[in-house]
Every structure is written in C-alpha cells, then in structure tokens.
Amino acid sequence: MNKTIKKWLTCLTVLALLPVTSIKADNLTPIKRIEWKGSNSEASTEEPSTDSEETMEAEESPEGEQERTDSAEELSTDQISHESPLEFVKTLSRVKQRSLEYVSFAKGEETMSLLSHTLHKDGDRYFIAQVYPPFLPYTQYVESDRQSIQQAYLSIDELKAYAADALEQQPQIYQESPVAQLHDFFQRNEAAPDLSDKCLVIDPQNSRLGPIVMDMFTIETFLMDVIEEWLGYDSVNEAFMETELGIQVDIHGANGELFNQIAQERMSNYPGIESFMEQFSQGIAGTLMINYDKNLLGLGLIAEATDELVTGSEIYLEASEDALPPFAADQLITTDQFNELVGFDVLKELNEFEASLTADQFVPVEESGE
C-alpha cells in the first residue's frame, strides 16, 4: 500500500505534458463570453462567427447519443480501444483501474501556484492525494458508489510520516501544535508494532477529502460526456495533429465554440458542476492530447490568459495496473480507539490547526536548513 501512496505523491510535472503552445495567450483564438448557469458573469452580445455557424449546421450531432452514467460496465486495461480518439475515450473512462489528476494553476511571470488532486480508482475503492504547496500533502482512502462516500480511511503510517515531515521541514510552524503532540506519541511508541500498517476508520461526514472526491467524480463524468460528443464530429477528428507526446487537437475557433456549446448544454445534467465551470467565464479554450502508448488522456484548459497571468486547469486520465485491495479487519482501528491511545481528538485538532495556517507562514524547504 505504501508503494501506491508514494507513486501518487511524486513531484508534479504540470504544464510539461501538454505543449507550451497550449497555454500561451497569443495562441488562443478568442471565444465569445459565456454566462454559465449559476455564474454571475455577464453574457456577451457578440454573435457566433459565420464559420462556426456553418460548421455546426453542416455536421449533425452523432447518432445514438446516450447520456453517460457511472453504472456502465467496467473494463480491463486490455479492453481499451485505440481504434479512434472517440473509442479510446469511451473505453478509457470506463476502465476499472484508472487515475484522474486535476490540477488548478495560476502562472505569473516569475511565480506559479498549484493545487493538485489525484484520485486513483480500483473498482469502488479510491485513494486520493492532495498536493497544495507550500502546505503538506494529505492522503485518504475512501469507498464509494460515486453517489456518496460509504467509508473513509487514513493510514497510520502516512499519519506518522506526515507528523515527522512537518516537524522536520517546518518546525517554526508545527513545534507547538497538535502535530508535535502526535509526533511525540509516535516517538514514544516507536518500538510498538501494534499500529504498523493499520488504518483509521473515519466517519464519511468527517472526511477532509470526501467532498473533493465527490467533486472529482462530477468533473470527470461531465468532461468525458462533453468530450465524447465533441469527438463525434468530423471537423474535430480532422483537426488532430501528430506530436512527440501523442496526438492533439486544439479547443478553439469553430471547434472551440462547438466544445463550449456542448458543455453548456450538458451542464443541467450535472448538479454542482457550476463551481468548476465558473472559472471559464470567457469560455473554454485549450488542448486535448491522447497518448495511446500510455493509455493517457490530457486536457489543458485556459480560464484567463494575459501578459501577466495565465490561470486554468489540467486534467489527466490514465489507465493503471495498481490495485487497492480492501483492508483486513485486523488492520482497522476506530478514531475513538486511536484518540484514547494518543490522548486527544487527533483528526479534529489536526484539521482545525491546518485550517488556521496561511501560505506566508511556510519557509521554502531548501531554506529551512535542516
């Protein structure tokens, strides 16, 4: 299990997978301003371009279109189709073992801020990792039918590593905190094997990352729904280009307006998607990339692009061979049992303390000196 955790907590290579041209403002074709449902943005009165109208009139929507559901039969990795971009997306998005990474970024002239969530799926079991520099990474396991979180777990080994990393990397923040108390507990009981490889059973209502998991379900299903319909148009397939990273197609011009039209029409089927879509008040522009060799779909979306700032999101969907076996009964420990051992309400106090922190309290790791 620790091997899986380490894999999904490796350093991010955001903006490296997709070509640089996908995030440069001067390479984006302007799209008419869109007022997403639930957004406060003002709608533009600009009319769609003539080219866009002609394209949409000339091509009919793909036949046999069906609304995507999460109840579709799950596939194995060897069932992923490379016949066409459309068939690839249809099958990749239904693979039993897959990972979804969602990165929000803001890139200035000299700085970049990132918030990354990686969700690894194995049937109805999920592992989620949050990376939000300069804050410490945070991970959880959940079980879900994608309608709600049935159960959540937190690895004791990861909790122990989190406390040790906090004291080593940012002592000025954590030395007088519940994190230090937790670290002291682990130090005093270092020789005791009782907690090794065990997991805390967390009430789903108290799962810090549970709401984010549900949001990622919605984002994944919505985007795959939009992309599948979009890839059913000849104009989109004819625009794919070969690159050293795979094949890619830009979301701009007539094809970009088509993508936005489909997205806007689909929004009503996905309650809660407004919070994701509101960042694209100018409409969606970007790049979609497919790498058949890696069974990887990459989507780079621009929310705002100026000379001083580029903001947006990147989404990566990839097939995986990593399994998340269910926990054995003797691996589980309740939060009440753990709190009694440690001497305080661990998760409550840790969550409250972390919520009180601000980015300016952190010292860059390379300067923390130890």
mmCIF file of N, CA and C in Angstrom, residues 216-336:
data_model
loop_
_atom_site.group_PDB
_atom_site.id
_atom_site.type_symbol
_atom_site.label_atom_id
_atom_site.label_comp_id
_atom_site.label_asym_id
_atom_site.label_seq_id
_atom_site.Cartn_x
_atom_site.Cartn_y
_atom_site.Cartn_z
ATOM 1 N N MET A 216 -14.660 15.526 -7.845
ATOM 2 C CA MET A 216 -13.879 14.938 -8.933
ATOM 3 C C MET A 216 -14.693 13.929 -9.726
ATOM 4 N N PHE A 217 -15.574 13.202 -9.060
ATOM 5 C CA PHE A 217 -16.483 12.312 -9.789
ATOM 6 C C PHE A 217 -17.296 13.120 -10.800
ATOM 7 N N THR A 218 -17.842 14.249 -10.335
ATOM 8 C CA THR A 218 -18.687 15.079 -11.200
ATOM 9 C C THR A 218 -17.887 15.649 -12.364
ATOM 10 N N ILE A 219 -16.696 16.172 -12.077
ATOM 11 C CA ILE A 219 -15.864 16.770 -13.121
ATOM 12 C C ILE A 219 -15.470 15.729 -14.166
ATOM 13 N N GLU A 220 -15.046 14.557 -13.705
ATOM 14 C CA GLU A 220 -14.639 13.503 -14.636
ATOM 15 C C GLU A 220 -15.799 13.085 -15.537
ATOM 16 N N THR A 221 -16.946 12.805 -14.942
ATOM 17 C CA THR A 221 -18.078 12.310 -15.723
ATOM 18 C C THR A 221 -18.577 13.372 -16.689
ATOM 19 N N PHE A 222 -18.641 14.623 -16.232
ATOM 20 C CA PHE A 222 -19.082 15.725 -17.089
ATOM 21 C C PHE A 222 -18.139 15.910 -18.279
ATOM 22 N N LEU A 223 -16.848 16.001 -18.015
ATOM 23 C CA LEU A 223 -15.900 16.249 -19.094
ATOM 24 C C LEU A 223 -15.845 15.096 -20.089
ATOM 25 N N MET A 224 -15.905 13.867 -19.607
ATOM 26 C CA MET A 224 -15.899 12.736 -20.533
ATOM 27 C C MET A 224 -17.162 12.733 -21.388
ATOM 28 N N ASP A 225 -18.270 13.134 -20.805
ATOM 29 C CA ASP A 225 -19.527 13.237 -21.546
ATOM 30 C C ASP A 225 -19.391 14.263 -22.668
ATOM 31 N N VAL A 226 -18.858 15.444 -22.323
ATOM 32 C CA VAL A 226 -18.674 16.509 -23.317
ATOM 33 C C VAL A 226 -17.679 16.078 -24.392
ATOM 34 N N ILE A 227 -16.557 15.516 -23.974
ATOM 35 C CA ILE A 227 -15.513 15.122 -24.924
ATOM 36 C C ILE A 227 -16.007 14.042 -25.880
ATOM 37 N N GLU A 228 -16.751 13.075 -25.365
ATOM 38 C CA GLU A 228 -17.260 12.008 -26.234
ATOM 39 C C GLU A 228 -18.166 12.572 -27.325
ATOM 40 N N GLU A 229 -19.044 13.497 -26.973
ATOM 41 C CA GLU A 229 -19.908 14.078 -28.005
ATOM 42 C C GLU A 229 -19.083 14.905 -28.981
ATOM 43 N N TRP A 230 -18.134 15.679 -28.465
ATOM 44 C CA TRP A 230 -17.295 16.543 -29.294
ATOM 45 C C TRP A 230 -16.484 15.721 -30.296
ATOM 46 N N LEU A 231 -15.960 14.590 -29.856
ATOM 47 C CA LEU A 231 -15.146 13.750 -30.741
ATOM 48 C C LEU A 231 -15.979 13.018 -31.787
ATOM 49 N N GLY A 232 -17.289 13.133 -31.706
ATOM 50 C CA GLY A 232 -18.149 12.530 -32.712
ATOM 51 C C GLY A 232 -18.291 13.375 -33.960
ATOM 52 N N TYR A 233 -17.665 14.549 -33.995
ATOM 53 C CA TYR A 233 -17.766 15.445 -35.148
ATOM 54 C C TYR A 233 -16.538 15.309 -36.042
ATOM 55 N N ASP A 234 -16.763 15.248 -37.342
ATOM 56 C CA ASP A 234 -15.665 15.088 -38.296
ATOM 57 C C ASP A 234 -14.663 16.233 -38.208
ATOM 58 N N SER A 235 -15.157 17.467 -38.028
ATOM 59 C CA SER A 235 -14.261 18.625 -38.009
ATOM 60 C C SER A 235 -13.243 18.526 -36.883
ATOM 61 N N VAL A 236 -13.634 17.915 -35.775
ATOM 62 C CA VAL A 236 -12.721 17.750 -34.644
ATOM 63 C C VAL A 236 -11.677 16.688 -34.968
ATOM 64 N N ASN A 237 -12.106 15.553 -35.468
ATOM 65 C CA ASN A 237 -11.176 14.465 -35.778
ATOM 66 C C ASN A 237 -10.191 14.853 -36.873
ATOM 67 N N GLU A 238 -10.642 15.663 -37.824
ATOM 68 C CA GLU A 238 -9.764 16.090 -38.909
ATOM 69 C C GLU A 238 -8.713 17.089 -38.435
ATOM 70 N N ALA A 239 -8.926 17.686 -37.260
ATOM 71 C CA ALA A 239 -8.004 18.702 -36.746
ATOM 72 C C ALA A 239 -6.894 18.120 -35.868
ATOM 73 N N PHE A 240 -6.928 16.812 -35.588
ATOM 74 C CA PHE A 240 -5.877 16.201 -34.770
ATOM 75 C C PHE A 240 -4.526 16.305 -35.468
ATOM 76 N N MET A 241 -3.486 16.564 -34.679
ATOM 77 C CA MET A 241 -2.122 16.658 -35.191
ATOM 78 C C MET A 241 -1.233 15.674 -34.439
ATOM 79 N N GLU A 242 -0.250 15.121 -35.136
ATOM 80 C CA GLU A 242 0.732 14.242 -34.504
ATOM 81 C C GLU A 242 1.783 15.098 -33.798
ATOM 82 N N THR A 243 2.121 14.745 -32.560
ATOM 83 C CA THR A 243 3.200 15.401 -31.825
ATOM 84 C C THR A 243 4.047 14.317 -31.168
ATOM 85 N N GLU A 244 5.167 14.713 -30.593
ATOM 86 C CA GLU A 244 6.021 13.715 -29.933
ATOM 87 C C GLU A 244 5.392 13.196 -28.651
ATOM 88 N N LEU A 245 4.346 13.861 -28.174
ATOM 89 C CA LEU A 245 3.652 13.408 -26.973
ATOM 90 C C LEU A 245 2.432 12.558 -27.286
ATOM 91 N N GLY A 246 2.046 12.498 -28.552
ATOM 92 C CA GLY A 246 0.847 11.768 -28.938
ATOM 93 C C GLY A 246 0.117 12.539 -30.022
ATOM 94 N N ILE A 247 -1.194 12.418 -30.062
ATOM 95 C CA ILE A 247 -1.983 13.226 -30.985
ATOM 96 C C ILE A 247 -2.735 14.272 -30.177
ATOM 97 N N GLN A 248 -2.920 15.455 -30.772
ATOM 98 C CA GLN A 248 -3.579 16.522 -30.038
ATOM 99 C C GLN A 248 -4.486 17.325 -30.961
ATOM 100 N N VAL A 249 -5.477 17.942 -30.348
ATOM 101 C CA VAL A 249 -6.383 18.819 -31.071
ATOM 102 C C VAL A 249 -6.662 20.025 -30.187
ATOM 103 N N ASP A 250 -6.678 21.203 -30.801
ATOM 104 C CA ASP A 250 -6.910 22.429 -30.043
ATOM 105 C C ASP A 250 -8.399 22.705 -29.888
ATOM 106 N N ILE A 251 -8.742 23.263 -28.754
ATOM 107 C CA ILE A 251 -10.121 23.672 -28.472
ATOM 108 C C ILE A 251 -10.187 25.175 -28.701
ATOM 109 N N HIS A 252 -10.394 25.553 -29.931
ATOM 110 C CA HIS A 252 -10.528 26.971 -30.264
ATOM 111 C C HIS A 252 -11.174 27.087 -31.636
ATOM 112 N N GLY A 253 -11.451 28.304 -32.045
ATOM 113 C CA GLY A 253 -12.114 28.513 -33.323
ATOM 114 C C GLY A 253 -13.478 27.848 -33.352
ATOM 115 N N ALA A 254 -13.862 27.344 -34.518
ATOM 116 C CA ALA A 254 -15.172 26.706 -34.658
ATOM 117 C C ALA A 254 -15.288 25.476 -33.764
ATOM 118 N N ASN A 255 -14.214 24.691 -33.691
ATOM 119 C CA ASN A 255 -14.253 23.514 -32.817
ATOM 120 C C ASN A 255 -14.340 23.907 -31.347
ATOM 121 N N GLY A 256 -13.732 25.031 -31.009
ATOM 122 C CA GLY A 256 -13.826 25.518 -29.637
ATOM 123 C C GLY A 256 -15.233 25.963 -29.291
ATOM 124 N N GLU A 257 -15.878 26.651 -30.216
ATOM 125 C CA GLU A 257 -17.259 27.072 -29.967
ATOM 126 C C GLU A 257 -18.177 25.861 -29.862
ATOM 127 N N LEU A 258 -17.903 24.838 -30.654
ATOM 128 C CA LEU A 258 -18.687 23.608 -30.570
ATOM 129 C C LEU A 258 -18.509 22.956 -29.193
ATOM 130 N N PHE A 259 -17.275 22.901 -28.710
ATOM 131 C CA PHE A 259 -16.999 22.334 -27.388
ATOM 132 C C PHE A 259 -17.768 23.101 -26.311
ATOM 133 N N ASN A 260 -17.723 24.427 -26.392
ATOM 134 C CA ASN A 260 -18.421 25.253 -25.409
ATOM 135 C C ASN A 260 -19.932 25.069 -25.476
ATOM 136 N N GLN A 261 -20.444 24.939 -26.683
ATOM 137 C CA GLN A 261 -21.889 24.738 -26.848
ATOM 138 C C GLN A 261 -22.323 23.427 -26.202
ATOM 139 N N ILE A 262 -21.557 22.366 -26.446
ATOM 140 C CA ILE A 262 -21.884 21.066 -25.856
ATOM 141 C C ILE A 262 -21.798 21.141 -24.334
ATOM 142 N N ALA A 263 -20.738 21.782 -23.834
ATOM 143 C CA ALA A 263 -20.562 21.886 -22.382
ATOM 144 C C ALA A 263 -21.719 22.624 -21.737
ATOM 145 N N GLN A 264 -22.136 23.720 -22.357
ATOM 146 C CA GLN A 264 -23.227 24.500 -21.779
ATOM 147 C C GLN A 264 -24.536 23.710 -21.786
ATOM 148 N N GLU A 265 -24.766 22.973 -22.861
ATOM 149 C CA GLU A 265 -25.993 22.178 -22.941
ATOM 150 C C GLU A 265 -25.999 21.032 -21.930
ATOM 151 N N ARG A 266 -24.823 20.492 -21.621
ATOM 152 C CA ARG A 266 -24.726 19.339 -20.722
ATOM 153 C C ARG A 266 -24.761 19.724 -19.246
ATOM 154 N N MET A 267 -24.522 20.968 -18.929
ATOM 155 C CA MET A 267 -24.386 21.369 -17.533
ATOM 156 C C MET A 267 -25.605 21.042 -16.685
ATOM 157 N N SER A 268 -26.783 21.147 -17.262
ATOM 158 C CA SER A 268 -28.006 20.916 -16.485
ATOM 159 C C SER A 268 -28.108 19.477 -15.986
ATOM 160 N N ASN A 269 -27.364 18.557 -16.607
ATOM 161 C CA ASN A 269 -27.387 17.151 -16.185
ATOM 162 C C ASN A 269 -26.438 16.864 -15.026
ATOM 163 N N TYR A 270 -25.653 17.872 -14.623
ATOM 164 C CA TYR A 270 -24.615 17.648 -13.616
ATOM 165 C C TYR A 270 -24.691 18.693 -12.512
ATOM 166 N N PRO A 271 -25.567 18.489 -11.532
ATOM 167 C CA PRO A 271 -25.655 19.422 -10.402
ATOM 168 C C PRO A 271 -24.295 19.543 -9.707
ATOM 169 N N GLY A 272 -23.897 20.767 -9.452
ATOM 170 C CA GLY A 272 -22.624 21.001 -8.777
ATOM 171 C C GLY A 272 -21.478 21.319 -9.708
ATOM 172 N N ILE A 273 -21.659 21.153 -11.024
ATOM 173 C CA ILE A 273 -20.559 21.407 -11.950
ATOM 174 C C ILE A 273 -20.312 22.904 -12.135
ATOM 175 N N GLU A 274 -21.262 23.737 -11.695
ATOM 176 C CA GLU A 274 -21.117 25.183 -11.869
ATOM 177 C C GLU A 274 -19.841 25.714 -11.230
ATOM 178 N N SER A 275 -19.475 25.174 -10.047
ATOM 179 C CA SER A 275 -18.293 25.675 -9.347
ATOM 180 C C SER A 275 -17.021 25.440 -10.162
ATOM 181 N N PHE A 276 -16.985 24.371 -10.952
ATOM 182 C CA PHE A 276 -15.857 24.119 -11.839
ATOM 183 C C PHE A 276 -15.917 25.025 -13.063
ATOM 184 N N MET A 277 -17.101 25.206 -13.625
ATOM 185 C CA MET A 277 -17.235 25.922 -14.885
ATOM 186 C C MET A 277 -17.159 27.434 -14.747
ATOM 187 N N GLU A 278 -17.416 27.967 -13.561
ATOM 188 C CA GLU A 278 -17.440 29.418 -13.405
ATOM 189 C C GLU A 278 -16.097 30.068 -13.692
ATOM 190 N N GLN A 279 -15.004 29.310 -13.558
ATOM 191 C CA GLN A 279 -13.692 29.885 -13.853
ATOM 192 C C GLN A 279 -13.546 30.205 -15.340
ATOM 193 N N PHE A 280 -14.368 29.569 -16.170
ATOM 194 C CA PHE A 280 -14.271 29.765 -17.615
ATOM 195 C C PHE A 280 -15.330 30.759 -18.097
ATOM 196 N N SER A 281 -15.378 31.920 -17.466
ATOM 197 C CA SER A 281 -16.394 32.909 -17.838
ATOM 198 C C SER A 281 -16.171 33.441 -19.249
ATOM 199 N N GLN A 282 -14.947 33.314 -19.760
ATOM 200 C CA GLN A 282 -14.659 33.730 -21.131
ATOM 201 C C GLN A 282 -14.878 32.590 -22.122
ATOM 202 N N GLY A 283 -15.330 31.443 -21.628
ATOM 203 C CA GLY A 283 -15.443 30.261 -22.466
ATOM 204 C C GLY A 283 -14.227 29.365 -22.287
ATOM 205 N N ILE A 284 -14.324 28.137 -22.758
ATOM 206 C CA ILE A 284 -13.244 27.166 -22.611
ATOM 207 C C ILE A 284 -12.353 27.197 -23.847
ATOM 208 N N ALA A 285 -11.046 27.256 -23.626
ATOM 209 C CA ALA A 285 -10.068 27.134 -24.711
ATOM 210 C C ALA A 285 -8.918 26.290 -24.191
ATOM 211 N N GLY A 286 -8.231 25.600 -25.085
ATOM 212 C CA GLY A 286 -7.113 24.789 -24.619
ATOM 213 C C GLY A 286 -6.733 23.708 -25.605
ATOM 214 N N THR A 287 -6.278 22.576 -25.084
ATOM 215 C CA THR A 287 -5.760 21.480 -25.898
ATOM 216 C C THR A 287 -6.169 20.140 -25.309
ATOM 217 N N LEU A 288 -6.538 19.205 -26.176
ATOM 218 C CA LEU A 288 -6.784 17.829 -25.763
ATOM 219 C C LEU A 288 -5.710 16.962 -26.400
ATOM 220 N N MET A 289 -5.082 16.113 -25.585
ATOM 221 C CA MET A 289 -3.994 15.260 -26.057
ATOM 222 C C MET A 289 -4.291 13.809 -25.715
ATOM 223 N N ILE A 290 -3.956 12.901 -26.626
ATOM 224 C CA ILE A 290 -4.122 11.462 -26.404
ATOM 225 C C ILE A 290 -2.796 10.768 -26.673
ATOM 226 N N ASN A 291 -2.368 9.944 -25.722
ATOM 227 C CA ASN A 291 -1.178 9.121 -25.905
ATOM 228 C C ASN A 291 -1.611 7.666 -25.806
ATOM 229 N N TYR A 292 -1.697 7.007 -26.942
ATOM 230 C CA TYR A 292 -2.167 5.622 -26.969
ATOM 231 C C TYR A 292 -1.202 4.678 -26.248
ATOM 232 N N ASP A 293 0.096 4.929 -26.375
ATOM 233 C CA ASP A 293 1.081 4.036 -25.758
ATOM 234 C C ASP A 293 0.944 4.014 -24.240
ATOM 235 N N LYS A 294 0.611 5.155 -23.665
ATOM 236 C CA LYS A 294 0.490 5.254 -22.205
ATOM 237 C C LYS A 294 -0.954 5.149 -21.724
ATOM 238 N N ASN A 295 -1.886 4.977 -22.668
ATOM 239 C CA ASN A 295 -3.312 4.976 -22.307
ATOM 240 C C ASN A 295 -3.637 6.201 -21.458
ATOM 241 N N LEU A 296 -3.290 7.362 -22.001
ATOM 242 C CA LEU A 296 -3.370 8.621 -21.275
ATOM 243 C C LEU A 296 -4.134 9.663 -22.076
ATOM 244 N N LEU A 297 -5.043 10.346 -21.405
ATOM 245 C CA LEU A 297 -5.769 11.483 -21.967
ATOM 246 C C LEU A 297 -5.389 12.716 -21.167
ATOM 247 N N GLY A 298 -4.937 13.766 -21.843
ATOM 248 C CA GLY A 298 -4.592 15.016 -21.182
ATOM 249 C C GLY A 298 -5.448 16.148 -21.712
ATOM 250 N N LEU A 299 -5.883 17.005 -20.815
ATOM 251 C CA LEU A 299 -6.738 18.128 -21.192
ATOM 252 C C LEU A 299 -6.216 19.378 -20.495
ATOM 253 N N GLY A 300 -5.755 20.351 -21.270
ATOM 254 C CA GLY A 300 -5.302 21.622 -20.722
ATOM 255 C C GLY A 300 -6.302 22.706 -21.063
ATOM 256 N N LEU A 301 -6.880 23.334 -20.050
ATOM 257 C CA LEU A 301 -7.937 24.324 -20.243
ATOM 258 C C LEU A 301 -7.513 25.672 -19.665
ATOM 259 N N ILE A 302 -7.695 26.724 -20.447
ATOM 260 C CA ILE A 302 -7.315 28.059 -20.017
ATOM 261 C C ILE A 302 -8.542 28.820 -19.517
ATOM 262 N N ALA A 303 -8.428 29.387 -18.311
ATOM 263 C CA ALA A 303 -9.507 30.217 -17.776
ATOM 264 C C ALA A 303 -9.256 31.685 -18.087
ATOM 265 N N GLU A 304 -7.998 32.121 -17.927
ATOM 266 C CA GLU A 304 -7.632 33.511 -18.188
ATOM 267 C C GLU A 304 -6.213 33.537 -18.718
ATOM 268 N N ALA A 305 -5.942 34.365 -19.701
ATOM 269 C CA ALA A 305 -4.593 34.459 -20.253
ATOM 270 C C ALA A 305 -4.282 35.912 -20.583
ATOM 271 N N THR A 306 -3.369 36.509 -19.810
ATOM 272 C CA THR A 306 -2.903 37.867 -20.059
ATOM 273 C C THR A 306 -1.382 37.845 -20.083
ATOM 274 N N ASP A 307 -0.775 39.006 -20.329
ATOM 275 C CA ASP A 307 0.684 39.074 -20.329
ATOM 276 C C ASP A 307 1.256 38.792 -18.945
ATOM 277 N N GLU A 308 0.473 39.089 -17.902
ATOM 278 C CA GLU A 308 0.967 38.928 -16.534
ATOM 279 C C GLU A 308 0.563 37.611 -15.889
ATOM 280 N N LEU A 309 -0.533 36.998 -16.332
ATOM 281 C CA LEU A 309 -1.068 35.850 -15.606
ATOM 282 C C LEU A 309 -1.795 34.884 -16.536
ATOM 283 N N VAL A 310 -1.548 33.613 -16.333
ATOM 284 C CA VAL A 310 -2.302 32.555 -17.006
ATOM 285 C C VAL A 310 -2.890 31.657 -15.931
ATOM 286 N N THR A 311 -4.208 31.469 -15.955
ATOM 287 C CA THR A 311 -4.850 30.572 -14.996
ATOM 288 C C THR A 311 -5.645 29.520 -15.761
ATOM 289 N N GLY A 312 -5.832 28.391 -15.130
ATOM 290 C CA GLY A 312 -6.601 27.347 -15.782
ATOM 291 C C GLY A 312 -6.502 26.033 -15.046
ATOM 292 N N SER A 313 -6.815 24.970 -15.752
ATOM 293 C CA SER A 313 -6.835 23.635 -15.160
ATOM 294 C C SER A 313 -6.228 22.632 -16.127
ATOM 295 N N GLU A 314 -5.645 21.592 -15.582
ATOM 296 C CA GLU A 314 -5.197 20.458 -16.372
ATOM 297 C C GLU A 314 -5.799 19.199 -15.775
ATOM 298 N N ILE A 315 -6.281 18.341 -16.637
ATOM 299 C CA ILE A 315 -6.905 17.089 -16.218
ATOM 300 C C ILE A 315 -6.221 15.951 -16.962
ATOM 301 N N TYR A 316 -5.799 14.952 -16.227
ATOM 302 C CA TYR A 316 -5.167 13.779 -16.818
ATOM 303 C C TYR A 316 -5.932 12.536 -16.393
ATOM 304 N N LEU A 317 -6.334 11.729 -17.353
ATOM 305 C CA LEU A 317 -6.997 10.455 -17.080
ATOM 306 C C LEU A 317 -6.118 9.358 -17.664
ATOM 307 N N GLU A 318 -5.746 8.383 -16.831
ATOM 308 C CA GLU A 318 -4.778 7.372 -17.256
ATOM 309 C C GLU A 318 -5.160 6.006 -16.704
ATOM 310 N N ALA A 319 -5.018 4.991 -17.532
ATOM 311 C CA ALA A 319 -5.235 3.624 -17.059
ATOM 312 C C ALA A 319 -4.121 3.236 -16.102
ATOM 313 N N SER A 320 -4.441 2.351 -15.177
ATOM 314 C CA SER A 320 -3.470 1.955 -14.157
ATOM 315 C C SER A 320 -3.544 0.457 -13.926
ATOM 316 N N GLU A 321 -2.440 -0.113 -13.470
ATOM 317 C CA GLU A 321 -2.403 -1.528 -13.112
ATOM 318 C C GLU A 321 -2.350 -1.709 -11.593
ATOM 319 N N ASP A 322 -2.345 -0.603 -10.847
ATOM 320 C CA ASP A 322 -2.213 -0.685 -9.390
ATOM 321 C C ASP A 322 -3.529 -1.061 -8.736
ATOM 322 N N ALA A 323 -3.473 -2.026 -7.856
ATOM 323 C CA ALA A 323 -4.670 -2.482 -7.143
ATOM 324 C C ALA A 323 -4.740 -1.845 -5.760
ATOM 325 N N LEU A 324 -5.953 -1.668 -5.279
ATOM 326 C CA LEU A 324 -6.200 -1.188 -3.919
ATOM 327 C C LEU A 324 -7.006 -2.254 -3.189
ATOM 328 N N PRO A 325 -6.362 -3.273 -2.676
ATOM 329 C CA PRO A 325 -7.107 -4.343 -2.011
ATOM 330 C C PRO A 325 -7.816 -3.830 -0.770
ATOM 331 N N PRO A 326 -8.940 -4.415 -0.417
ATOM 332 C CA PRO A 326 -9.666 -3.971 0.778
ATOM 333 C C PRO A 326 -8.841 -4.238 2.032
ATOM 334 N N PHE A 327 -9.065 -3.429 3.049
ATOM 335 C CA PHE A 327 -8.348 -3.610 4.305
ATOM 336 C C PHE A 327 -8.906 -4.811 5.061
ATOM 337 N N ALA A 328 -8.017 -5.573 5.684
ATOM 338 C CA ALA A 328 -8.443 -6.683 6.534
ATOM 339 C C ALA A 328 -8.964 -6.121 7.851
ATOM 340 N N ALA A 329 -9.831 -6.881 8.500
ATOM 341 C CA ALA A 329 -10.450 -6.417 9.743
ATOM 342 C C ALA A 329 -9.412 -6.073 10.799
ATOM 343 N N ASP A 330 -8.314 -6.841 10.853
ATOM 344 C CA ASP A 330 -7.317 -6.581 11.892
ATOM 345 C C ASP A 330 -6.406 -5.398 11.559
ATOM 346 N N GLN A 331 -6.614 -4.778 10.384
ATOM 347 C CA GLN A 331 -5.866 -3.571 10.041
ATOM 348 C C GLN A 331 -6.566 -2.301 10.508
ATOM 349 N N LEU A 332 -7.810 -2.406 10.892
ATOM 350 C CA LEU A 332 -8.623 -1.224 11.155
ATOM 351 C C LEU A 332 -8.647 -0.871 12.636
ATOM 352 N N ILE A 333 -8.660 0.428 12.897
ATOM 353 C CA ILE A 333 -8.778 0.950 14.246
ATOM 354 C C ILE A 333 -9.719 2.147 14.200
ATOM 355 N N THR A 334 -10.614 2.258 15.161
ATOM 356 C CA THR A 334 -11.572 3.360 15.162
ATOM 357 C C THR A 334 -10.892 4.634 15.651
ATOM 358 N N THR A 335 -11.480 5.767 15.307
ATOM 359 C CA THR A 335 -10.922 7.041 15.769
ATOM 360 C C THR A 335 -11.001 7.152 17.285
ATOM 361 N N ASP A 336 -12.046 6.610 17.890
ATOM 362 C CA ASP A 336 -12.154 6.645 19.355
ATOM 363 C C ASP A 336 -11.010 5.863 19.998
#
